[in-house]
PDB file of N, CA and C in Angstrom:
ATOM      1  N   MET A   1     -47.189  17.695   3.280  1.00 51.00           N
ATOM      2  CA  MET A   1     -45.995  16.663   3.641  1.00 51.00           C
ATOM      3  C   MET A   1     -46.261  16.019   4.939  1.00 51.00           C
ATOM      4  N   SER A   2     -46.191  14.778   5.001  1.00 71.00           N
ATOM      5  CA  SER A   2     -46.489  13.851   6.130  1.00 71.00           C
ATOM      6  C   SER A   2     -45.342  13.771   7.193  1.00 71.00           C
ATOM      7  N   LYS A   3     -45.666  13.644   8.336  1.00 85.00           N
ATOM      8  CA  LYS A   3     -44.636  13.491   9.389  1.00 85.00           C
ATOM      9  C   LYS A   3     -44.299  12.196   9.587  1.00 85.00           C
ATOM     10  N   LEU A   4     -42.947  11.903   9.747  1.00 91.00           N
ATOM     11  CA  LEU A   4     -42.328  10.493   9.978  1.00 91.00           C
ATOM     12  C   LEU A   4     -42.952  10.022  11.325  1.00 91.00           C
ATOM     13  N   ILE A   5     -43.427   8.766  11.346  1.00 95.00           N
ATOM     14  CA  ILE A   5     -43.835   8.097  12.501  1.00 95.00           C
ATOM     15  C   ILE A   5     -42.710   7.169  12.987  1.00 95.00           C
ATOM     16  N   ALA A   6     -42.096   7.410  14.205  1.00 98.00           N
ATOM     17  CA  ALA A   6     -40.979   6.652  14.591  1.00 98.00           C
ATOM     18  C   ALA A   6     -41.502   5.652  15.722  1.00 98.00           C
ATOM     19  N   LEU A   7     -41.083   4.438  15.234  1.00 99.00           N
ATOM     20  CA  LEU A   7     -41.365   3.258  16.157  1.00 99.00           C
ATOM     21  C   LEU A   7     -40.048   2.541  16.708  1.00 99.00           C
ATOM     22  N   THR A   8     -40.157   2.456  17.988  1.00 99.00           N
ATOM     23  CA  THR A   8     -38.832   1.868  18.702  1.00 99.00           C
ATOM     24  C   THR A   8     -39.212   0.671  19.294  1.00 99.00           C
ATOM     25  N   LEU A   9     -38.716  -0.536  19.072  1.00 99.00           N
ATOM     26  CA  LEU A   9     -38.961  -1.740  19.658  1.00 99.00           C
ATOM     27  C   LEU A   9     -37.777  -2.093  20.593  1.00 99.00           C
ATOM     28  N   LEU A  10     -37.878  -2.198  21.980  1.00 99.00           N
ATOM     29  CA  LEU A  10     -37.086  -2.417  22.860  1.00 99.00           C
ATOM     30  C   LEU A  10     -36.886  -4.020  23.031  1.00 99.00           C
ATOM     31  N   THR A  11     -35.859  -4.602  22.793  1.00 98.00           N
ATOM     32  CA  THR A  11     -35.632  -5.955  22.922  1.00 98.00           C
ATOM     33  C   THR A  11     -34.470  -6.387  23.555  1.00 98.00           C
ATOM     34  N   LYS A  12     -34.324  -7.770  23.619  1.00 96.00           N
ATOM     35  CA  LYS A  12     -32.861  -8.285  24.044  1.00 96.00           C
ATOM     36  C   LYS A  12     -32.915  -9.635  23.375  1.00 96.00           C
ATOM     37  N   PRO A  13     -31.587 -10.206  23.279  1.00 96.00           N
ATOM     38  CA  PRO A  13     -31.386 -11.400  22.606  1.00 96.00           C
ATOM     39  C   PRO A  13     -32.013 -12.653  23.476  1.00 96.00           C
ATOM     40  N   GLY A  14     -32.487 -13.698  22.744  1.00 96.00           N
ATOM     41  CA  GLY A  14     -33.131 -14.780  23.413  1.00 96.00           C
ATOM     42  C   GLY A  14     -34.433 -14.513  24.034  1.00 96.00           C
ATOM     43  N   CYS A  15     -35.073 -13.448  23.623  1.00 96.00           N
ATOM     44  CA  CYS A  15     -36.417 -13.042  24.239  1.00 96.00           C
ATOM     45  C   CYS A  15     -37.410 -13.599  23.130  1.00 96.00           C
ATOM     46  N   HIS A  16     -38.163 -14.582  23.452  1.00 96.00           N
ATOM     47  CA  HIS A  16     -39.187 -15.166  22.598  1.00 96.00           C
ATOM     48  C   HIS A  16     -40.327 -14.186  22.355  1.00 96.00           C
ATOM     49  N   LEU A  17     -40.785 -13.481  23.407  1.00 97.00           N
ATOM     50  CA  LEU A  17     -41.663 -12.356  23.272  1.00 97.00           C
ATOM     51  C   LEU A  17     -41.220 -11.230  22.246  1.00 97.00           C
ATOM     52  N   CYS A  18     -39.936 -11.001  22.310  1.00 98.00           N
ATOM     53  CA  CYS A  18     -39.492  -9.949  21.428  1.00 98.00           C
ATOM     54  C   CYS A  18     -39.489 -10.493  20.025  1.00 98.00           C
ATOM     55  N   GLU A  19     -39.280 -11.755  19.766  1.00 98.00           N
ATOM     56  CA  GLU A  19     -39.341 -12.180  18.274  1.00 98.00           C
ATOM     57  C   GLU A  19     -40.837 -12.119  17.949  1.00 98.00           C
ATOM     58  N   GLU A  20     -41.749 -12.444  18.736  1.00 98.00           N
ATOM     59  CA  GLU A  20     -43.203 -12.379  18.377  1.00 98.00           C
ATOM     60  C   GLU A  20     -43.514 -11.045  18.181  1.00 98.00           C
ATOM     61  N   ALA A  21     -43.041 -10.020  19.070  1.00 98.00           N
ATOM     62  CA  ALA A  21     -43.454  -8.552  18.976  1.00 98.00           C
ATOM     63  C   ALA A  21     -42.936  -8.066  17.536  1.00 98.00           C
ATOM     64  N   LYS A  22     -41.665  -8.465  17.078  1.00 98.00           N
ATOM     65  CA  LYS A  22     -41.206  -7.969  15.946  1.00 98.00           C
ATOM     66  C   LYS A  22     -42.100  -8.348  14.763  1.00 98.00           C
ATOM     67  N   THR A  23     -42.506  -9.663  14.708  1.00 98.00           N
ATOM     68  CA  THR A  23     -43.411 -10.208  13.694  1.00 98.00           C
ATOM     69  C   THR A  23     -44.747  -9.420  13.724  1.00 98.00           C
ATOM     70  N   VAL A  24     -45.338  -9.160  14.899  1.00 98.00           N
ATOM     71  CA  VAL A  24     -46.561  -8.384  14.933  1.00 98.00           C
ATOM     72  C   VAL A  24     -46.494  -6.999  14.344  1.00 98.00           C
ATOM     73  N   VAL A  25     -45.418  -6.364  14.709  1.00 99.00           N
ATOM     74  CA  VAL A  25     -45.176  -4.986  14.412  1.00 99.00           C
ATOM     75  C   VAL A  25     -44.938  -4.888  13.000  1.00 99.00           C
ATOM     76  N   ASP A  26     -44.054  -5.693  12.402  1.00 98.00           N
ATOM     77  CA  ASP A  26     -43.835  -5.805  10.903  1.00 98.00           C
ATOM     78  C   ASP A  26     -45.164  -5.930  10.273  1.00 98.00           C
ATOM     79  N   SER A  27     -46.002  -6.872  10.722  1.00 98.00           N
ATOM     80  CA  SER A  27     -47.253  -7.121   9.961  1.00 98.00           C
ATOM     81  C   SER A  27     -48.109  -5.907  10.130  1.00 98.00           C
ATOM     82  N   ALA A  28     -48.299  -5.435  11.271  1.00 97.00           N
ATOM     83  CA  ALA A  28     -48.992  -4.088  11.480  1.00 97.00           C
ATOM     84  C   ALA A  28     -48.663  -2.998  10.469  1.00 97.00           C
ATOM     85  N   ILE A  29     -47.215  -2.737  10.435  1.00 96.00           N
ATOM     86  CA  ILE A  29     -46.651  -1.795   9.552  1.00 96.00           C
ATOM     87  C   ILE A  29     -47.089  -2.128   8.125  1.00 96.00           C
ATOM     88  N   ASN A  30     -47.110  -3.142   7.654  1.00 95.00           N
ATOM     89  CA  ASN A  30     -47.325  -3.579   6.329  1.00 95.00           C
ATOM     90  C   ASN A  30     -48.848  -3.270   6.003  1.00 95.00           C
ATOM     91  N   LYS A  31     -49.741  -3.645   7.008  1.00 95.00           N
ATOM     92  CA  LYS A  31     -51.093  -3.445   6.792  1.00 95.00           C
ATOM     93  C   LYS A  31     -51.251  -1.931   6.828  1.00 95.00           C
ATOM     94  N   PHE A  32     -50.681  -1.149   7.690  1.00 94.00           N
ATOM     95  CA  PHE A  32     -51.005   0.263   7.746  1.00 94.00           C
ATOM     96  C   PHE A  32     -50.443   0.914   6.536  1.00 94.00           C
ATOM     97  N   LYS A  33     -49.340   0.677   5.980  1.00 91.00           N
ATOM     98  CA  LYS A  33     -48.789   1.101   4.617  1.00 91.00           C
ATOM     99  C   LYS A  33     -49.715   0.782   3.483  1.00 91.00           C
ATOM    100  N   SER A  34     -50.356  -0.365   3.500  1.00 90.00           N
ATOM    101  CA  SER A  34     -51.096  -0.774   2.443  1.00 90.00           C
ATOM    102  C   SER A  34     -52.518  -0.100   2.372  1.00 90.00           C
ATOM    103  N   GLU A  35     -52.903   0.470   3.521  1.00 87.00           N
ATOM    104  CA  GLU A  35     -54.062   1.312   3.773  1.00 87.00           C
ATOM    105  C   GLU A  35     -53.878   2.994   3.389  1.00 87.00           C
ATOM    106  N   HIS A  36     -52.656   3.210   3.595  1.00 81.00           N
ATOM    107  CA  HIS A  36     -52.213   4.674   3.535  1.00 81.00           C
ATOM    108  C   HIS A  36     -51.124   5.024   2.563  1.00 81.00           C
ATOM    109  N   SER A  37     -50.775   4.135   1.745  1.00 67.00           N
ATOM    110  CA  SER A  37     -49.764   4.270   0.707  1.00 67.00           C
ATOM    111  C   SER A  37     -48.405   4.655   1.312  1.00 67.00           C
ATOM    112  N   SER A  38     -47.667   5.355   0.577  1.00 63.00           N
ATOM    113  CA  SER A  38     -46.376   5.806   1.125  1.00 63.00           C
ATOM    114  C   SER A  38     -46.333   7.269   1.652  1.00 63.00           C
ATOM    115  N   GLU A  39     -47.619   7.749   1.799  1.00 74.00           N
ATOM    116  CA  GLU A  39     -47.604   9.191   2.202  1.00 74.00           C
ATOM    117  C   GLU A  39     -47.344   9.375   3.649  1.00 74.00           C
ATOM    118  N   ASN A  40     -47.312   8.155   4.365  1.00 77.00           N
ATOM    119  CA  ASN A  40     -47.048   8.276   5.897  1.00 77.00           C
ATOM    120  C   ASN A  40     -45.826   7.451   6.222  1.00 77.00           C
ATOM    121  N   PRO A  41     -44.579   7.984   6.100  1.00 90.00           N
ATOM    122  CA  PRO A  41     -43.489   7.158   6.454  1.00 90.00           C
ATOM    123  C   PRO A  41     -43.293   6.644   7.983  1.00 90.00           C
ATOM    124  N   ILE A  42     -43.003   5.489   7.904  1.00 94.00           N
ATOM    125  CA  ILE A  42     -42.775   4.740   9.294  1.00 94.00           C
ATOM    126  C   ILE A  42     -41.368   4.307   9.394  1.00 94.00           C
ATOM    127  N   GLU A  43     -40.626   4.630  10.504  1.00 96.00           N
ATOM    128  CA  GLU A  43     -39.304   4.265  10.644  1.00 96.00           C
ATOM    129  C   GLU A  43     -39.303   3.260  12.145  1.00 96.00           C
ATOM    130  N   LEU A  44     -38.819   2.173  11.810  1.00 98.00           N
ATOM    131  CA  LEU A  44     -38.728   1.115  12.855  1.00 98.00           C
ATOM    132  C   LEU A  44     -37.374   0.768  13.251  1.00 98.00           C
ATOM    133  N   THR A  45     -37.157   1.168  14.643  1.00 98.00           N
ATOM    134  CA  THR A  45     -35.756   0.996  15.100  1.00 98.00           C
ATOM    135  C   THR A  45     -35.698  -0.162  16.242  1.00 98.00           C
ATOM    136  N   GLU A  46     -34.912  -1.168  16.026  1.00 98.00           N
ATOM    137  CA  GLU A  46     -34.906  -2.147  17.115  1.00 98.00           C
ATOM    138  C   GLU A  46     -33.771  -1.968  18.005  1.00 98.00           C
ATOM    139  N   VAL A  47     -33.916  -1.788  19.424  1.00 98.00           N
ATOM    140  CA  VAL A  47     -32.900  -1.392  20.320  1.00 98.00           C
ATOM    141  C   VAL A  47     -32.615  -2.517  21.319  1.00 98.00           C
ATOM    142  N   ASN A  48     -31.349  -3.042  21.402  1.00 98.00           N
ATOM    143  CA  ASN A  48     -31.106  -4.102  22.479  1.00 98.00           C
ATOM    144  C   ASN A  48     -30.821  -3.435  23.869  1.00 98.00           C
ATOM    145  N   ILE A  49     -31.657  -3.663  24.705  1.00 98.00           N
ATOM    146  CA  ILE A  49     -31.601  -3.004  25.945  1.00 98.00           C
ATOM    147  C   ILE A  49     -30.386  -3.420  26.797  1.00 98.00           C
ATOM    148  N   LEU A  50     -29.658  -4.486  26.336  1.00 97.00           N
ATOM    149  CA  LEU A  50     -28.590  -4.853  27.082  1.00 97.00           C
ATOM    150  C   LEU A  50     -27.284  -4.106  26.662  1.00 97.00           C
ATOM    151  N   GLU A  51     -27.536  -3.281  25.688  1.00 97.00           N
ATOM    152  CA  GLU A  51     -26.395  -2.366  25.173  1.00 97.00           C
ATOM    153  C   GLU A  51     -26.568  -0.957  25.913  1.00 97.00           C
ATOM    154  N   ASP A  52     -27.540  -0.659  26.703  1.00 97.00           N
ATOM    155  CA  ASP A  52     -27.832   0.643  27.321  1.00 97.00           C
ATOM    156  C   ASP A  52     -28.202   0.384  28.878  1.00 97.00           C
ATOM    157  N   GLN A  53     -27.481   0.609  29.690  1.00 97.00           N
ATOM    158  CA  GLN A  53     -27.765   0.345  31.081  1.00 97.00           C
ATOM    159  C   GLN A  53     -28.993   0.952  31.535  1.00 97.00           C
ATOM    160  N   ALA A  54     -29.189   2.377  31.134  1.00 97.00           N
ATOM    161  CA  ALA A  54     -30.411   3.149  31.447  1.00 97.00           C
ATOM    162  C   ALA A  54     -31.644   2.407  31.182  1.00 97.00           C
ATOM    163  N   LEU A  55     -31.730   1.928  29.831  1.00 96.00           N
ATOM    164  CA  LEU A  55     -32.912   1.182  29.326  1.00 96.00           C
ATOM    165  C   LEU A  55     -33.009  -0.073  30.028  1.00 96.00           C
ATOM    166  N   LEU A  56     -31.914  -0.654  30.316  1.00 96.00           N
ATOM    167  CA  LEU A  56     -32.115  -2.102  30.977  1.00 96.00           C
ATOM    168  C   LEU A  56     -32.804  -1.825  32.393  1.00 96.00           C
ATOM    169  N   ASP A  57     -32.297  -0.911  33.124  1.00 97.00           N
ATOM    170  CA  ASP A  57     -32.806  -0.455  34.502  1.00 97.00           C
ATOM    171  C   ASP A  57     -34.297  -0.156  34.443  1.00 97.00           C
ATOM    172  N   GLU A  58     -34.720   0.519  33.243  1.00 96.00           N
ATOM    173  CA  GLU A  58     -36.015   1.100  33.210  1.00 96.00           C
ATOM    174  C   GLU A  58     -36.904   0.022  32.610  1.00 96.00           C
ATOM    175  N   TYR A  59     -36.525  -0.753  31.690  1.00 95.00           N
ATOM    176  CA  TYR A  59     -37.505  -1.724  31.006  1.00 95.00           C
ATOM    177  C   TYR A  59     -37.037  -3.050  31.133  1.00 95.00           C
ATOM    178  N   GLY A  60     -36.197  -3.563  31.987  1.00 93.00           N
ATOM    179  CA  GLY A  60     -35.577  -4.819  32.088  1.00 93.00           C
ATOM    180  C   GLY A  60     -36.741  -5.881  32.169  1.00 93.00           C
ATOM    181  N   GLU A  61     -37.658  -5.714  32.923  1.00 93.00           N
ATOM    182  CA  GLU A  61     -38.662  -6.668  33.309  1.00 93.00           C
ATOM    183  C   GLU A  61     -39.837  -6.406  32.448  1.00 93.00           C
ATOM    184  N   GLU A  62     -39.866  -5.489  31.432  1.00 96.00           N
ATOM    185  CA  GLU A  62     -41.059  -5.211  30.638  1.00 96.00           C
ATOM    186  C   GLU A  62     -40.788  -5.613  29.296  1.00 96.00           C
ATOM    187  N   ILE A  63     -39.841  -5.905  28.692  1.00 97.00           N
ATOM    188  CA  ILE A  63     -39.505  -6.257  27.368  1.00 97.00           C
ATOM    189  C   ILE A  63     -40.355  -7.304  26.760  1.00 97.00           C
ATOM    190  N   PRO A  64     -40.815  -7.189  25.559  1.00 98.00           N
ATOM    191  CA  PRO A  64     -40.535  -6.231  24.575  1.00 98.00           C
ATOM    192  C   PRO A  64     -41.436  -4.962  24.968  1.00 98.00           C
ATOM    193  N   VAL A  65     -40.849  -3.770  24.622  1.00 98.00           N
ATOM    194  CA  VAL A  65     -41.577  -2.602  24.661  1.00 98.00           C
ATOM    195  C   VAL A  65     -41.573  -1.864  23.430  1.00 98.00           C
ATOM    196  N   LEU A  66     -42.849  -1.248  22.990  1.00 99.00           N
ATOM    197  CA  LEU A  66     -43.011  -0.694  21.653  1.00 99.00           C
ATOM    198  C   LEU A  66     -43.360   0.828  22.142  1.00 99.00           C
ATOM    199  N   GLN A  67     -42.469   1.618  21.449  1.00 99.00           N
ATOM    200  CA  GLN A  67     -42.784   3.067  21.655  1.00 99.00           C
ATOM    201  C   GLN A  67     -43.081   3.746  20.372  1.00 99.00           C
ATOM    202  N   ILE A  68     -43.951   4.602  20.297  1.00 98.00           N
ATOM    203  CA  ILE A  68     -44.435   5.435  19.186  1.00 98.00           C
ATOM    204  C   ILE A  68     -43.912   6.774  19.461  1.00 98.00           C
ATOM    205  N   ASN A  69     -43.126   7.320  18.505  1.00 98.00           N
ATOM    206  CA  ASN A  69     -42.599   8.776  18.580  1.00 98.00           C
ATOM    207  C   ASN A  69     -42.153   9.079  20.106  1.00 98.00           C
ATOM    208  N   GLY A  70     -41.402   7.977  20.693  1.00 97.00           N
ATOM    209  CA  GLY A  70     -40.833   8.242  21.905  1.00 97.00           C
ATOM    210  C   GLY A  70     -41.722   7.916  23.230  1.00 97.00           C
ATOM    211  N   ALA A  71     -42.937   7.659  22.974  1.00 98.00           N
ATOM    212  CA  ALA A  71     -43.983   7.366  24.071  1.00 98.00           C
ATOM    213  C   ALA A  71     -44.187   5.928  24.102  1.00 98.00           C
ATOM    214  N   THR A  72     -44.343   5.294  25.223  1.00 98.00           N
ATOM    215  CA  THR A  72     -44.480   3.817  25.302  1.00 98.00           C
ATOM    216  C   THR A  72     -46.012   3.557  24.846  1.00 98.00           C
ATOM    217  N   HIS A  73     -46.080   2.675  24.076  1.00 98.00           N
ATOM    218  CA  HIS A  73     -47.330   2.255  23.467  1.00 98.00           C
ATOM    219  C   HIS A  73     -47.870   0.926  24.255  1.00 98.00           C
ATOM    220  N   ALA A  74     -46.859   0.085  24.300  1.00 98.00           N
ATOM    221  CA  ALA A  74     -47.093  -1.354  24.825  1.00 98.00           C
ATOM    222  C   ALA A  74     -45.998  -2.016  25.378  1.00 98.00           C
ATOM    223  N   TYR A  75     -46.194  -3.046  26.111  1.00 97.00           N
ATOM    224  CA  TYR A  75     -45.018  -3.943  26.551  1.00 97.00           C
ATOM    225  C   TYR A  75     -45.582  -5.258  26.754  1.00 97.00           C
ATOM    226  N   TRP A  76     -44.737  -6.291  26.778  1.00 96.00           N
ATOM    227  CA  TRP A  76     -44.907  -7.769  26.942  1.00 96.00           C
ATOM    228  C   TRP A  76     -45.588  -8.260  25.623  1.00 96.00           C
ATOM    229  N   LYS A  77     -46.792  -8.097  25.405  1.00 96.00           N
ATOM    230  CA  LYS A  77     -47.613  -8.428  24.103  1.00 96.00           C
ATOM    231  C   LYS A  77     -47.990  -7.193  23.285  1.00 96.00           C
ATOM    232  N   ILE A  78     -47.647  -7.266  22.127  1.00 97.00           N
ATOM    233  CA  ILE A  78     -47.957  -6.198  21.120  1.00 97.00           C
ATOM    234  C   ILE A  78     -49.270  -6.719  20.468  1.00 97.00           C
ATOM    235  N   ASP A  79     -50.249  -5.817  20.391  1.00 98.00           N
ATOM    236  CA  ASP A  79     -51.573  -6.180  19.694  1.00 98.00           C
ATOM    237  C   ASP A  79     -51.462  -5.476  18.499  1.00 98.00           C
ATOM    238  N   SER A  80     -51.694  -6.069  17.367  1.00 97.00           N
ATOM    239  CA  SER A  80     -51.690  -5.585  15.939  1.00 97.00           C
ATOM    240  C   SER A  80     -52.698  -4.668  15.735  1.00 97.00           C
ATOM    241  N   GLU A  81     -53.882  -4.937  16.081  1.00 97.00           N
ATOM    242  CA  GLU A  81     -55.168  -3.979  15.973  1.00 97.00           C
ATOM    243  C   GLU A  81     -55.035  -2.710  16.586  1.00 97.00           C
ATOM    244  N   ARG A  82     -54.511  -2.806  17.942  1.00 98.00           N
ATOM    245  CA  ARG A  82     -54.227  -1.752  18.885  1.00 98.00           C
ATOM    246  C   ARG A  82     -53.163  -0.835  18.093  1.00 98.00           C
ATOM    247  N   LEU A  83     -52.121  -1.360  17.681  1.00 98.00           N
ATOM    248  CA  LEU A  83     -51.069  -0.649  17.017  1.00 98.00           C
ATOM    249  C   LEU A  83     -51.591   0.091  15.912  1.00 98.00           C
ATOM    250  N   ILE A  84     -52.340  -0.657  14.944  1.00 97.00           N
ATOM    251  CA  ILE A  84     -52.822   0.066  13.879  1.00 97.00           C
ATOM    252  C   ILE A  84     -53.728   1.181  14.210  1.00 97.00           C
ATOM    253  N   ALA A  85     -54.538   0.987  15.175  1.00 97.00           N
ATOM    254  CA  ALA A  85     -55.398   2.107  15.555  1.00 97.00           C
ATOM    255  C   ALA A  85     -54.666   3.359  16.123  1.00 97.00           C
ATOM    256  N   ALA A  86     -53.511   3.084  16.648  1.00 98.00           N
ATOM    257  CA  ALA A  86     -52.596   4.135  17.323  1.00 98.00           C
ATOM    258  C   ALA A  86     -51.955   4.784  16.104  1.00 98.00           C
ATOM    259  N   LEU A  87     -51.628   4.090  15.043  1.00 96.00           N
ATOM    260  CA  LEU A  87     -50.991   4.707  13.870  1.00 96.00           C
ATOM    261  C   LEU A  87     -51.856   5.442  12.967  1.00 96.00           C
ATOM    262  N   ASN A  88     -53.266   5.062  13.072  1.00 93.00           N
ATOM    263  CA  ASN A  88     -54.171   5.771  12.325  1.00 93.00           C
ATOM    264  C   ASN A  88     -54.410   7.154  13.012  1.00 93.00           C
ATOM    265  N   GLU A  89     -54.335   7.133  14.327  1.00 94.00           N
ATOM    266  CA  GLU A  89     -54.531   8.389  15.042  1.00 94.00           C
ATOM    267  C   GLU A  89     -53.612   9.443  14.657  1.00 94.00           C
ATOM    268  N   LEU A  90     -52.417   8.937  14.108  1.00 92.00           N
ATOM    269  CA  LEU A  90     -51.455   9.974  13.980  1.00 92.00           C
ATOM    270  C   LEU A  90     -51.460  10.468  12.534  1.00 92.00           C
ATOM    271  N   VAL A  91     -52.322  10.142  11.739  1.00 86.00           N
ATOM    272  CA  VAL A  91     -52.443  10.640  10.259  1.00 86.00           C
ATOM    273  C   VAL A  91     -53.675  11.420  10.205  1.00 86.00           C
TER     274      VAL A  91
END
């Protein structure tokens, strides 16, 4: 049985880097799934940091932030190949 990979993308409205990051993350997930079929489930949650003061205080200047299983993977610019490599390490 495979373990769920939880991705969290911290964003805020009007953030053009956040929109780019969402596109990159979606593309990387699709590529990863095509290589690993459905045996490795991935859950992507997008969180608006403006709705959580603690997240805003911690990440306000770094968004978008991508976390993998709760650990920060990247911020500002998300690199697709680096993300896929990190996901591959989890399987």
